[in-house]
Amino acid sequence: MMVKLTPRQRSQLPACYYEGYLEKRSFRDKTSRKLWTCLCGNALFFFNEIKDADYIDKVDLRGLLSITDDNSQDHNLDAARLNLQLKDENIRLTAPNTEARELWKGFIRSVAELSVPASLNLLPGQIHMLKETVEKEKAKINTSAHSSLKGDTPACFHRVTRLEAALVLEREAERGNLLLRPGSTENTFAVTTRQDIEGSKISHYRVNPIHEGGFVIDVDVPVPCATLHDVINYIVENTDGVLTPLITEELYEKNISFILKDHENGEMSVQQAPPSVPTKKDAPRIPTPEPPPKPPAQQHFYANDELVEEEKQTEDSSAAPLPQLEKNAPKKAMMPPVAGPVAVPRRSIPSNSSATPDQRKRAPTDTQGQISLAAISELKLKLAQKAQC
């Protein structure tokens, strides 16, 4: 279908898959014109010259019904014609030669049908070009559909099939009789309606995305809409509100219920859980630090402890044993020894002296109860070492 639109620069058009000179003539035109033709997306754009930035005409290939060869003679014997049959009109195109005509037919059918035609006489490299074109066009449709759907889905959209849509509208007849659902092909949509006229009448309308953005209701006179919301609003407004969107809200239970079985008679009954009284959240408990372990009790050592142990282990024949200390008696710090009378060595008293017997008996007994000089020196040395430690 030929559509007269506001010209746009070539940089604003979709990606160009194929281009070249074609002579274009519709049945209402008296003469044909040689124009530079570009296949951009799923439309043919015509320019006066190859360097022009603005196109002068556009043919939308979404309404393509068939494309056939025209074998009528032309003043140019090398030229090859083909006819494009659209919904509203037919357009005659003339290619420079037969090979160019086959390639144009392959690109036009690939874009319109989204598949590579198998009945064309093309080279392997040209078939590979058509496959790449189909992949690019499918990717573009997917991108356009996702960008249009993002945040723009009406509340009456239901992800159901064609048959399920009719059942949903019949079951929810009191809430609405129109819904939007996914289409039969990828990235398309459909509007399903239901009315009671001597029985239920189900109608389906296809909604296709547009490369430039937006959607179109595919009817005899296509209706372009910017968003899916506009599609629903157009149908509701132009049917005087007879068709209303089906909007179902998800219902949730207000109480927690469960089925309880009576063990005596085996009867089942629905019970409701008692509501809980909201309480203030307790403050987070701070863990009580554990008390540090008590240090071991200090043991006090006294100098006379070592002395007692040494006296138990060491036996000195020249010194008398010290008296044993009681276990429970309080320990006293040892005082430095007091100098006592120095014992006279036995050699100073001659055996044949005139000492009296009393003096001979008293000399050995004076050393009893006294500490020897060697023991005192050893004790002082140990006390000094203790003090240094």
mmCIF file of C-alpha atoms in Angstrom:
data_model
loop_
_atom_site.group_PDB
_atom_site.id
_atom_site.type_symbol
_atom_site.label_atom_id
_atom_site.label_comp_id
_atom_site.label_asym_id
_atom_site.label_seq_id
_atom_site.Cartn_x
_atom_site.Cartn_y
_atom_site.Cartn_z
ATOM 1 C CA MET A 1 0.000 0.000 0.000
ATOM 2 C CA MET A 2 1.429 3.353 -0.966
ATOM 3 C CA VAL A 3 1.567 5.795 1.902
ATOM 4 C CA LYS A 4 2.393 9.488 1.612
ATOM 5 C CA LEU A 5 4.346 10.503 4.666
ATOM 6 C CA THR A 6 6.483 13.438 5.701
ATOM 7 C CA PRO A 7 9.892 12.852 4.090
ATOM 8 C CA ARG A 8 12.676 11.816 6.396
ATOM 9 C CA GLN A 9 16.384 11.853 5.768
ATOM 10 C CA ARG A 10 18.034 8.649 4.728
ATOM 11 C CA SER A 11 20.008 8.549 7.996
ATOM 12 C CA GLN A 12 16.715 8.269 9.909
ATOM 13 C CA LEU A 13 15.487 5.262 7.915
ATOM 14 C CA PRO A 14 15.919 1.611 8.968
ATOM 15 C CA ALA A 15 18.928 -0.364 7.798
ATOM 16 C CA CYS A 16 19.122 -0.687 4.007
ATOM 17 C CA TYR A 17 19.237 -4.295 2.763
ATOM 18 C CA TYR A 18 19.378 -3.659 -0.995
ATOM 19 C CA GLU A 19 19.246 -0.660 -3.345
ATOM 20 C CA GLY A 20 19.363 0.207 -7.023
ATOM 21 C CA TYR A 21 17.498 1.950 -9.850
ATOM 22 C CA LEU A 22 13.931 0.832 -10.601
ATOM 23 C CA GLU A 23 11.213 2.254 -12.797
ATOM 24 C CA LYS A 24 8.042 2.645 -10.757
ATOM 25 C CA ARG A 25 4.540 2.960 -12.130
ATOM 26 C CA SER A 26 1.161 2.397 -10.507
ATOM 27 C CA PHE A 27 -2.048 1.859 -12.428
ATOM 28 C CA ARG A 28 -3.149 5.409 -11.708
ATOM 29 C CA ASP A 29 0.126 6.836 -13.046
ATOM 30 C CA LYS A 30 0.278 7.598 -16.750
ATOM 31 C CA THR A 31 4.028 7.237 -17.085
ATOM 32 C CA SER A 32 6.752 5.425 -15.188
ATOM 33 C CA ARG A 33 9.642 7.180 -13.452
ATOM 34 C CA LYS A 34 13.159 5.936 -12.932
ATOM 35 C CA LEU A 35 13.917 6.301 -9.220
ATOM 36 C CA TRP A 36 16.663 5.241 -6.866
ATOM 37 C CA THR A 37 15.006 2.553 -4.729
ATOM 38 C CA CYS A 38 16.124 1.398 -1.272
ATOM 39 C CA LEU A 39 14.738 -1.619 0.610
ATOM 40 C CA CYS A 40 14.920 -0.362 4.226
ATOM 41 C CA GLY A 41 13.317 -2.664 6.763
ATOM 42 C CA ASN A 42 10.024 -3.914 5.328
ATOM 43 C CA ALA A 43 9.375 -0.937 3.032
ATOM 44 C CA LEU A 44 10.581 0.411 -0.315
ATOM 45 C CA PHE A 45 11.726 4.052 -0.286
ATOM 46 C CA PHE A 46 12.066 5.964 -3.582
ATOM 47 C CA PHE A 47 14.444 8.884 -4.217
ATOM 48 C CA ASN A 48 14.839 11.068 -7.284
ATOM 49 C CA GLU A 49 18.600 10.610 -7.323
ATOM 50 C CA ILE A 50 21.110 8.419 -5.538
ATOM 51 C CA LYS A 51 22.518 11.382 -3.584
ATOM 52 C CA ASP A 52 19.161 12.671 -2.323
ATOM 53 C CA ALA A 53 18.621 12.584 1.435
ATOM 54 C CA ASP A 54 14.791 12.815 1.416
ATOM 55 C CA TYR A 55 12.592 10.177 -0.165
ATOM 56 C CA ILE A 56 9.587 11.105 -2.281
ATOM 57 C CA ASP A 57 7.505 7.942 -1.987
ATOM 58 C CA LYS A 58 7.181 4.815 0.138
ATOM 59 C CA VAL A 59 5.640 1.367 -0.356
ATOM 60 C CA ASP A 60 4.856 -0.667 2.760
ATOM 61 C CA LEU A 61 5.487 -4.364 2.100
ATOM 62 C CA ARG A 62 3.469 -5.602 5.085
ATOM 63 C CA GLY A 63 0.383 -5.556 2.858
ATOM 64 C CA LEU A 64 2.076 -7.603 0.128
ATOM 65 C CA LEU A 65 -0.158 -10.311 -1.318
ATOM 66 C CA SER A 66 1.969 -11.575 -4.204
ATOM 67 C CA ILE A 67 4.877 -10.697 -6.483
ATOM 68 C CA THR A 68 4.885 -11.991 -10.069
ATOM 69 C CA ASP A 69 6.823 -11.522 -13.284
ATOM 70 C CA ASP A 70 5.418 -9.347 -16.077
ATOM 71 C CA ASN A 71 6.529 -10.774 -19.418
ATOM 72 C CA SER A 72 5.032 -8.015 -21.553
ATOM 73 C CA GLN A 73 7.417 -6.393 -24.025
ATOM 74 C CA ASP A 74 9.188 -3.152 -23.218
ATOM 75 C CA HIS A 75 11.005 -0.663 -25.398
ATOM 76 C CA ASN A 76 14.126 -1.736 -23.539
ATOM 77 C CA LEU A 77 14.657 -5.332 -24.545
ATOM 78 C CA ASP A 78 16.930 -6.045 -21.548
ATOM 79 C CA ALA A 79 14.454 -4.722 -18.995
ATOM 80 C CA ALA A 80 12.473 -7.125 -16.819
ATOM 81 C CA ARG A 81 9.211 -6.208 -15.163
ATOM 82 C CA LEU A 82 7.473 -7.465 -12.040
ATOM 83 C CA ASN A 83 4.145 -6.717 -10.392
ATOM 84 C CA LEU A 84 3.567 -6.116 -6.694
ATOM 85 C CA GLN A 85 -0.010 -6.885 -5.634
ATOM 86 C CA LEU A 86 -0.892 -5.123 -2.375
ATOM 87 C CA LYS A 87 -4.178 -4.916 -0.481
ATOM 88 C CA ASP A 88 -5.234 -1.601 -2.003
ATOM 89 C CA GLU A 89 -3.335 -1.309 -5.280
ATOM 90 C CA ASN A 90 -0.907 -2.901 -7.685
ATOM 91 C CA ILE A 91 2.508 -1.460 -8.496
ATOM 92 C CA ARG A 92 4.625 -2.233 -11.556
ATOM 93 C CA LEU A 93 8.395 -2.167 -11.196
ATOM 94 C CA THR A 94 10.942 -2.502 -13.972
ATOM 95 C CA ALA A 95 14.456 -3.784 -13.262
ATOM 96 C CA PRO A 96 17.437 -3.234 -15.585
ATOM 97 C CA ASN A 97 17.712 -6.942 -16.421
ATOM 98 C CA THR A 98 16.414 -10.382 -15.502
ATOM 99 C CA GLU A 99 19.151 -11.068 -12.931
ATOM 100 C CA ALA A 100 18.359 -7.801 -11.106
ATOM 101 C CA ARG A 101 14.647 -8.675 -11.177
ATOM 102 C CA GLU A 102 15.314 -12.074 -9.515
ATOM 103 C CA LEU A 103 17.426 -10.445 -6.825
ATOM 104 C CA TRP A 104 14.778 -7.792 -6.101
ATOM 105 C CA LYS A 105 12.121 -10.488 -5.884
ATOM 106 C CA GLY A 106 14.293 -12.463 -3.436
ATOM 107 C CA PHE A 107 14.894 -9.487 -1.120
ATOM 108 C CA ILE A 108 11.256 -8.325 -1.169
ATOM 109 C CA ARG A 109 9.880 -11.788 -0.422
ATOM 110 C CA SER A 110 12.515 -12.456 2.266
ATOM 111 C CA VAL A 111 11.577 -9.282 4.136
ATOM 112 C CA ALA A 112 7.811 -9.728 3.709
ATOM 113 C CA GLU A 113 7.764 -13.456 4.541
ATOM 114 C CA LEU A 114 10.801 -13.540 6.892
ATOM 115 C CA SER A 115 12.113 -16.597 5.050
ATOM 116 C CA VAL A 116 14.330 -17.220 2.050
ATOM 117 C CA PRO A 117 12.208 -18.241 -0.992
ATOM 118 C CA ALA A 118 13.278 -21.527 -2.566
ATOM 119 C CA SER A 119 11.845 -20.962 -6.047
ATOM 120 C CA LEU A 120 14.365 -18.353 -7.213
ATOM 121 C CA ASN A 121 17.269 -18.821 -9.597
ATOM 122 C CA LEU A 122 20.057 -17.257 -7.555
ATOM 123 C CA LEU A 123 23.725 -17.889 -6.893
ATOM 124 C CA PRO A 124 24.925 -19.329 -3.549
ATOM 125 C CA GLY A 125 26.419 -15.974 -2.537
ATOM 126 C CA GLN A 126 23.140 -14.201 -3.235
ATOM 127 C CA ILE A 127 21.197 -16.780 -1.210
ATOM 128 C CA HIS A 128 23.613 -16.187 1.678
ATOM 129 C CA MET A 129 22.838 -12.448 1.457
ATOM 130 C CA LEU A 130 19.120 -13.199 1.695
ATOM 131 C CA LYS A 131 19.669 -15.357 4.804
ATOM 132 C CA GLU A 132 21.559 -12.533 6.509
ATOM 133 C CA THR A 133 18.733 -10.125 5.618
ATOM 134 C CA VAL A 134 16.116 -12.412 7.185
ATOM 135 C CA GLU A 135 18.184 -12.733 10.393
ATOM 136 C CA LYS A 136 18.657 -8.962 10.661
ATOM 137 C CA GLU A 137 14.960 -8.310 10.087
ATOM 138 C CA LYS A 138 13.925 -10.829 12.752
ATOM 139 C CA ALA A 139 16.376 -9.342 15.239
ATOM 140 C CA LYS A 140 15.036 -5.856 14.523
ATOM 141 C CA ILE A 141 11.443 -6.978 15.069
ATOM 142 C CA ASN A 142 12.390 -8.572 18.381
ATOM 143 C CA THR A 143 14.166 -5.425 19.544
ATOM 144 C CA SER A 144 11.269 -3.211 18.498
ATOM 145 C CA ALA A 145 8.706 -5.415 20.231
ATOM 146 C CA HIS A 146 10.673 -5.574 23.483
ATOM 147 C CA SER A 147 11.261 -1.803 23.552
ATOM 148 C CA SER A 148 7.566 -1.161 22.884
ATOM 149 C CA LEU A 149 6.446 -3.615 25.548
ATOM 150 C CA LYS A 150 8.750 -2.289 28.242
ATOM 151 C CA GLY A 151 6.529 -0.682 30.830
ATOM 152 C CA ASP A 152 3.626 -0.431 28.319
ATOM 153 C CA THR A 153 1.449 -3.498 28.883
ATOM 154 C CA PRO A 154 -2.250 -2.749 29.490
ATOM 155 C CA ALA A 155 -4.021 -4.250 32.475
ATOM 156 C CA CYS A 156 -6.249 -6.309 30.169
ATOM 157 C CA PHE A 157 -3.271 -8.241 28.758
ATOM 158 C CA HIS A 158 -3.573 -11.977 29.445
ATOM 159 C CA ARG A 159 -0.985 -14.539 28.421
ATOM 160 C CA VAL A 160 -3.457 -17.039 26.974
ATOM 161 C CA THR A 161 -3.954 -18.786 23.655
ATOM 162 C CA ARG A 162 -6.722 -18.143 21.126
ATOM 163 C CA LEU A 163 -8.968 -20.860 22.572
ATOM 164 C CA GLU A 164 -8.204 -19.960 26.184
ATOM 165 C CA ALA A 165 -9.099 -16.319 25.505
ATOM 166 C CA ALA A 166 -12.622 -17.325 24.469
ATOM 167 C CA LEU A 167 -13.046 -19.429 27.610
ATOM 168 C CA VAL A 168 -11.756 -16.643 29.870
ATOM 169 C CA LEU A 169 -14.151 -14.097 28.354
ATOM 170 C CA GLU A 170 -17.062 -16.520 28.763
ATOM 171 C CA ARG A 171 -16.207 -17.223 32.394
ATOM 172 C CA GLU A 172 -15.619 -13.547 33.250
ATOM 173 C CA ALA A 173 -18.433 -12.094 31.156
ATOM 174 C CA GLU A 174 -19.585 -9.797 33.971
ATOM 175 C CA ARG A 175 -16.198 -8.070 34.236
ATOM 176 C CA GLY A 176 -15.436 -7.378 30.567
ATOM 177 C CA ASN A 177 -15.612 -8.689 27.019
ATOM 178 C CA LEU A 178 -12.265 -7.602 25.530
ATOM 179 C CA LEU A 179 -8.706 -8.706 26.242
ATOM 180 C CA LEU A 180 -5.241 -8.405 24.744
ATOM 181 C CA ARG A 181 -3.162 -11.545 24.267
ATOM 182 C CA PRO A 182 -0.008 -12.733 22.453
ATOM 183 C CA GLY A 183 -0.448 -13.246 18.707
ATOM 184 C CA SER A 184 -0.077 -16.447 16.757
ATOM 185 C CA THR A 185 3.360 -15.373 15.469
ATOM 186 C CA GLU A 186 6.349 -14.148 17.409
ATOM 187 C CA ASN A 187 6.315 -10.527 18.652
ATOM 188 C CA THR A 188 2.723 -9.910 17.537
ATOM 189 C CA PHE A 189 -0.430 -9.366 19.577
ATOM 190 C CA ALA A 190 -4.125 -9.979 19.168
ATOM 191 C CA VAL A 191 -7.322 -8.499 20.576
ATOM 192 C CA THR A 192 -10.103 -10.987 21.343
ATOM 193 C CA THR A 193 -13.693 -9.863 21.943
ATOM 194 C CA ARG A 194 -16.889 -11.721 22.888
ATOM 195 C CA GLN A 195 -20.509 -10.619 22.494
ATOM 196 C CA ASP A 196 -23.830 -12.393 22.937
ATOM 197 C CA ILE A 197 -25.904 -12.169 19.756
ATOM 198 C CA GLU A 198 -28.116 -15.263 19.521
ATOM 199 C CA GLY A 199 -25.222 -17.083 21.045
ATOM 200 C CA SER A 200 -21.677 -15.993 21.723
ATOM 201 C CA LYS A 201 -19.720 -14.279 18.919
ATOM 202 C CA ILE A 202 -15.928 -14.369 19.255
ATOM 203 C CA SER A 203 -13.767 -11.973 17.190
ATOM 204 C CA HIS A 204 -9.986 -11.719 16.892
ATOM 205 C CA TYR A 205 -7.952 -8.745 15.631
ATOM 206 C CA ARG A 206 -4.233 -8.860 14.879
ATOM 207 C CA VAL A 207 -1.924 -6.136 16.231
ATOM 208 C CA ASN A 208 1.511 -5.880 14.591
ATOM 209 C CA PRO A 209 4.534 -3.828 15.739
ATOM 210 C CA ILE A 210 5.943 -1.133 13.462
ATOM 211 C CA HIS A 211 9.667 -0.710 12.814
ATOM 212 C CA GLU A 212 9.459 3.027 13.357
ATOM 213 C CA GLY A 213 7.859 2.395 16.735
ATOM 214 C CA GLY A 214 4.292 1.735 17.794
ATOM 215 C CA PHE A 215 1.674 -0.719 16.544
ATOM 216 C CA VAL A 216 -0.969 -1.063 13.871
ATOM 217 C CA ILE A 217 -4.343 -2.819 14.022
ATOM 218 C CA ASP A 218 -4.352 -5.053 10.950
ATOM 219 C CA VAL A 219 -7.819 -4.497 9.472
ATOM 220 C CA ASP A 220 -9.015 -3.408 6.002
ATOM 221 C CA VAL A 221 -7.984 0.148 6.816
ATOM 222 C CA PRO A 222 -4.948 -0.271 9.120
ATOM 223 C CA VAL A 223 -5.100 1.773 12.299
ATOM 224 C CA PRO A 224 -1.705 2.969 13.579
ATOM 225 C CA CYS A 225 -1.336 3.382 17.340
ATOM 226 C CA ALA A 226 1.587 4.661 19.331
ATOM 227 C CA THR A 227 1.263 2.154 22.204
ATOM 228 C CA LEU A 228 -0.747 -0.900 23.179
ATOM 229 C CA HIS A 229 -2.785 1.332 25.485
ATOM 230 C CA ASP A 230 -3.815 3.356 22.433
ATOM 231 C CA VAL A 231 -4.887 0.143 20.697
ATOM 232 C CA ILE A 232 -7.294 -0.700 23.536
ATOM 233 C CA ASN A 233 -8.526 2.904 23.835
ATOM 234 C CA TYR A 234 -9.233 3.098 20.098
ATOM 235 C CA ILE A 235 -11.383 -0.035 20.152
ATOM 236 C CA VAL A 236 -13.295 1.036 23.277
ATOM 237 C CA GLU A 237 -13.946 4.563 22.015
ATOM 238 C CA ASN A 238 -14.974 3.547 18.515
ATOM 239 C CA THR A 239 -17.466 0.954 19.801
ATOM 240 C CA ASP A 240 -19.241 3.476 22.068
ATOM 241 C CA GLY A 241 -18.078 1.568 25.127
ATOM 242 C CA VAL A 242 -19.847 -1.644 24.140
ATOM 243 C CA LEU A 243 -16.517 -3.460 24.327
ATOM 244 C CA THR A 244 -14.897 -3.110 27.748
ATOM 245 C CA PRO A 245 -11.460 -4.426 28.777
ATOM 246 C CA LEU A 246 -11.389 -7.479 30.998
ATOM 247 C CA ILE A 247 -9.308 -6.578 34.055
ATOM 248 C CA THR A 248 -9.012 -9.268 36.697
ATOM 249 C CA GLU A 249 -7.370 -8.547 40.001
ATOM 250 C CA GLU A 250 -5.639 -11.303 41.890
ATOM 251 C CA LEU A 251 -7.528 -12.103 45.087
ATOM 252 C CA TYR A 252 -5.763 -13.021 48.302
ATOM 253 C CA GLU A 253 -7.111 -14.522 51.513
ATOM 254 C CA LYS A 254 -7.569 -12.251 54.515
ATOM 255 C CA ASN A 255 -7.177 -14.986 57.157
ATOM 256 C CA ILE A 256 -4.980 -18.034 57.517
ATOM 257 C CA SER A 257 -7.169 -21.124 57.312
ATOM 258 C CA PHE A 258 -6.475 -24.824 57.425
ATOM 259 C CA ILE A 259 -8.433 -28.085 57.244
ATOM 260 C CA LEU A 260 -8.615 -30.021 60.500
ATOM 261 C CA LYS A 261 -9.739 -33.639 60.855
ATOM 262 C CA ASP A 262 -11.665 -34.763 63.918
ATOM 263 C CA HIS A 263 -10.057 -37.972 65.202
ATOM 264 C CA GLU A 264 -13.289 -39.148 66.883
ATOM 265 C CA ASN A 265 -15.759 -38.986 63.987
ATOM 266 C CA GLY A 266 -13.357 -38.358 61.082
ATOM 267 C CA GLU A 267 -15.149 -35.180 59.910
ATOM 268 C CA MET A 268 -13.143 -32.475 58.128
ATOM 269 C CA SER A 269 -13.652 -28.815 58.996
ATOM 270 C CA VAL A 270 -12.046 -25.538 57.974
ATOM 271 C CA GLN A 271 -10.414 -23.751 60.876
ATOM 272 C CA GLN A 272 -8.875 -20.310 61.078
ATOM 273 C CA ALA A 273 -5.617 -19.612 62.813
ATOM 274 C CA PRO A 274 -6.039 -17.213 65.744
ATOM 275 C CA PRO A 275 -4.664 -13.753 65.033
ATOM 276 C CA SER A 276 -1.452 -12.987 66.815
ATOM 277 C CA VAL A 277 -1.231 -9.864 68.984
ATOM 278 C CA PRO A 278 1.514 -7.669 67.643
ATOM 279 C CA THR A 279 4.166 -6.997 70.225
ATOM 280 C CA LYS A 280 6.952 -4.547 70.334
ATOM 281 C CA LYS A 281 10.119 -5.924 69.069
ATOM 282 C CA ASP A 282 12.477 -6.535 71.897
ATOM 283 C CA ALA A 283 15.644 -4.589 71.842
ATOM 284 C CA PRO A 284 18.523 -6.628 70.613
ATOM 285 C CA ARG A 285 20.145 -8.391 73.474
ATOM 286 C CA ILE A 286 23.725 -7.442 74.121
ATOM 287 C CA PRO A 287 25.698 -10.523 75.047
ATOM 288 C CA THR A 288 27.061 -10.344 78.584
ATOM 289 C CA PRO A 289 30.822 -10.496 78.466
ATOM 290 C CA GLU A 290 32.239 -13.418 80.311
ATOM 291 C CA PRO A 291 34.430 -12.491 83.301
ATOM 292 C CA PRO A 292 38.102 -12.930 82.621
ATOM 293 C CA PRO A 293 39.628 -15.997 84.204
ATOM 294 C CA LYS A 294 41.049 -15.377 87.646
ATOM 295 C CA PRO A 295 44.807 -15.382 87.775
ATOM 296 C CA PRO A 296 46.279 -18.184 89.816
ATOM 297 C CA ALA A 297 46.860 -17.305 93.451
ATOM 298 C CA GLN A 298 50.342 -16.092 94.042
ATOM 299 C CA GLN A 299 52.456 -18.371 96.046
ATOM 300 C CA HIS A 300 54.819 -16.591 98.380
ATOM 301 C CA PHE A 301 58.160 -18.170 98.797
ATOM 302 C CA TYR A 302 60.329 -17.559 101.793
ATOM 303 C CA ALA A 303 64.015 -17.989 102.188
ATOM 304 C CA ASN A 304 63.678 -20.387 105.085
ATOM 305 C CA ASP A 305 61.566 -22.729 102.861
ATOM 306 C CA GLU A 306 64.600 -23.535 100.768
ATOM 307 C CA LEU A 307 66.698 -23.751 103.816
ATOM 308 C CA VAL A 308 64.399 -26.308 105.398
ATOM 309 C CA GLU A 309 64.434 -28.414 102.206
ATOM 310 C CA GLU A 310 68.162 -28.237 101.952
ATOM 311 C CA GLU A 311 68.596 -29.206 105.579
ATOM 312 C CA LYS A 312 66.366 -32.205 105.035
ATOM 313 C CA GLN A 313 68.444 -33.366 102.063
ATOM 314 C CA THR A 314 71.891 -32.340 103.290
ATOM 315 C CA GLU A 315 73.370 -33.901 106.292
ATOM 316 C CA ASP A 316 76.207 -32.051 107.858
ATOM 317 C CA SER A 317 77.987 -34.010 110.556
ATOM 318 C CA SER A 318 79.672 -30.931 111.903
ATOM 319 C CA ALA A 319 76.453 -28.988 112.535
ATOM 320 C CA ALA A 320 73.507 -29.920 114.632
ATOM 321 C CA PRO A 321 70.117 -30.423 112.818
ATOM 322 C CA LEU A 322 67.741 -27.500 112.904
ATOM 323 C CA PRO A 323 64.438 -27.954 114.647
ATOM 324 C CA GLN A 324 61.547 -28.921 112.355
ATOM 325 C CA LEU A 325 58.942 -26.218 111.648
ATOM 326 C CA GLU A 326 55.295 -26.996 112.164
ATOM 327 C CA LYS A 327 53.219 -27.284 108.992
ATOM 328 C CA ASN A 328 50.519 -24.915 110.145
ATOM 329 C CA ALA A 329 52.860 -22.473 111.829
ATOM 330 C CA PRO A 330 53.050 -19.071 110.130
ATOM 331 C CA LYS A 331 56.089 -18.635 107.958
ATOM 332 C CA LYS A 332 58.385 -15.826 108.997
ATOM 333 C CA ALA A 333 60.961 -14.096 106.920
ATOM 334 C CA MET A 334 64.422 -15.178 107.915
ATOM 335 C CA MET A 335 66.470 -12.523 109.663
ATOM 336 C CA PRO A 336 70.158 -12.271 109.042
ATOM 337 C CA PRO A 337 72.091 -14.345 111.556
ATOM 338 C CA VAL A 338 73.625 -12.660 114.589
ATOM 339 C CA ALA A 339 77.256 -13.217 115.159
ATOM 340 C CA GLY A 340 77.860 -15.474 118.170
ATOM 341 C CA PRO A 341 80.930 -16.483 120.031
ATOM 342 C CA VAL A 342 83.474 -17.980 117.742
ATOM 343 C CA ALA A 343 84.387 -21.497 118.645
ATOM 344 C CA VAL A 344 87.965 -21.962 119.510
ATOM 345 C CA PRO A 345 89.601 -24.509 117.306
ATOM 346 C CA ARG A 346 90.713 -27.625 118.996
ATOM 347 C CA ARG A 347 94.280 -27.229 117.869
ATOM 348 C CA SER A 348 94.651 -24.116 119.999
ATOM 349 C CA ILE A 349 94.174 -26.202 123.100
ATOM 350 C CA PRO A 350 97.044 -28.540 123.536
ATOM 351 C CA SER A 351 96.313 -31.985 124.637
ATOM 352 C CA ASN A 352 98.760 -31.666 127.456
ATOM 353 C CA SER A 353 97.605 -28.235 128.630
ATOM 354 C CA SER A 354 96.563 -27.536 132.060
ATOM 355 C CA ALA A 355 92.941 -26.998 131.176
ATOM 356 C CA THR A 356 90.521 -28.217 133.598
ATOM 357 C CA PRO A 357 88.126 -31.025 132.794
ATOM 358 C CA ASP A 358 85.250 -28.554 132.784
ATOM 359 C CA GLN A 359 86.883 -26.577 129.995
ATOM 360 C CA ARG A 360 87.455 -29.746 127.965
ATOM 361 C CA LYS A 361 83.823 -30.687 128.217
ATOM 362 C CA ARG A 362 82.540 -27.178 127.400
ATOM 363 C CA ALA A 363 84.575 -26.666 124.235
ATOM 364 C CA PRO A 364 82.776 -29.195 122.061
ATOM 365 C CA THR A 365 79.376 -28.267 123.418
ATOM 366 C CA ASP A 366 79.742 -24.548 122.553
ATOM 367 C CA THR A 367 79.351 -25.371 118.834
ATOM 368 C CA GLN A 368 75.967 -26.975 119.321
ATOM 369 C CA GLY A 369 73.049 -24.772 118.199
ATOM 370 C CA GLN A 370 75.271 -22.621 115.936
ATOM 371 C CA ILE A 371 75.397 -22.545 112.077
ATOM 372 C CA SER A 372 78.694 -23.239 110.408
ATOM 373 C CA LEU A 373 80.443 -20.504 108.448
ATOM 374 C CA ALA A 374 80.149 -22.459 105.189
ATOM 375 C CA ALA A 375 76.380 -22.742 105.559
ATOM 376 C CA ILE A 376 76.095 -19.020 106.316
ATOM 377 C CA SER A 377 78.094 -18.091 103.204
ATOM 378 C CA GLU A 378 75.997 -20.376 101.029
ATOM 379 C CA LEU A 379 72.819 -18.911 102.497
ATOM 380 C CA LYS A 380 73.923 -15.335 101.810
ATOM 381 C CA LEU A 381 74.779 -16.242 98.203
ATOM 382 C CA LYS A 382 71.309 -17.732 97.629
ATOM 383 C CA LEU A 383 69.597 -14.704 99.217
ATOM 384 C CA ALA A 384 71.498 -12.426 96.864
ATOM 385 C CA GLN A 385 70.408 -14.511 93.858
ATOM 386 C CA LYS A 386 66.808 -14.346 95.096
ATOM 387 C CA ALA A 387 66.977 -10.590 95.356
ATOM 388 C CA GLN A 388 68.309 -10.285 91.827
ATOM 389 C CA CYS A 389 65.457 -12.449 90.454
#
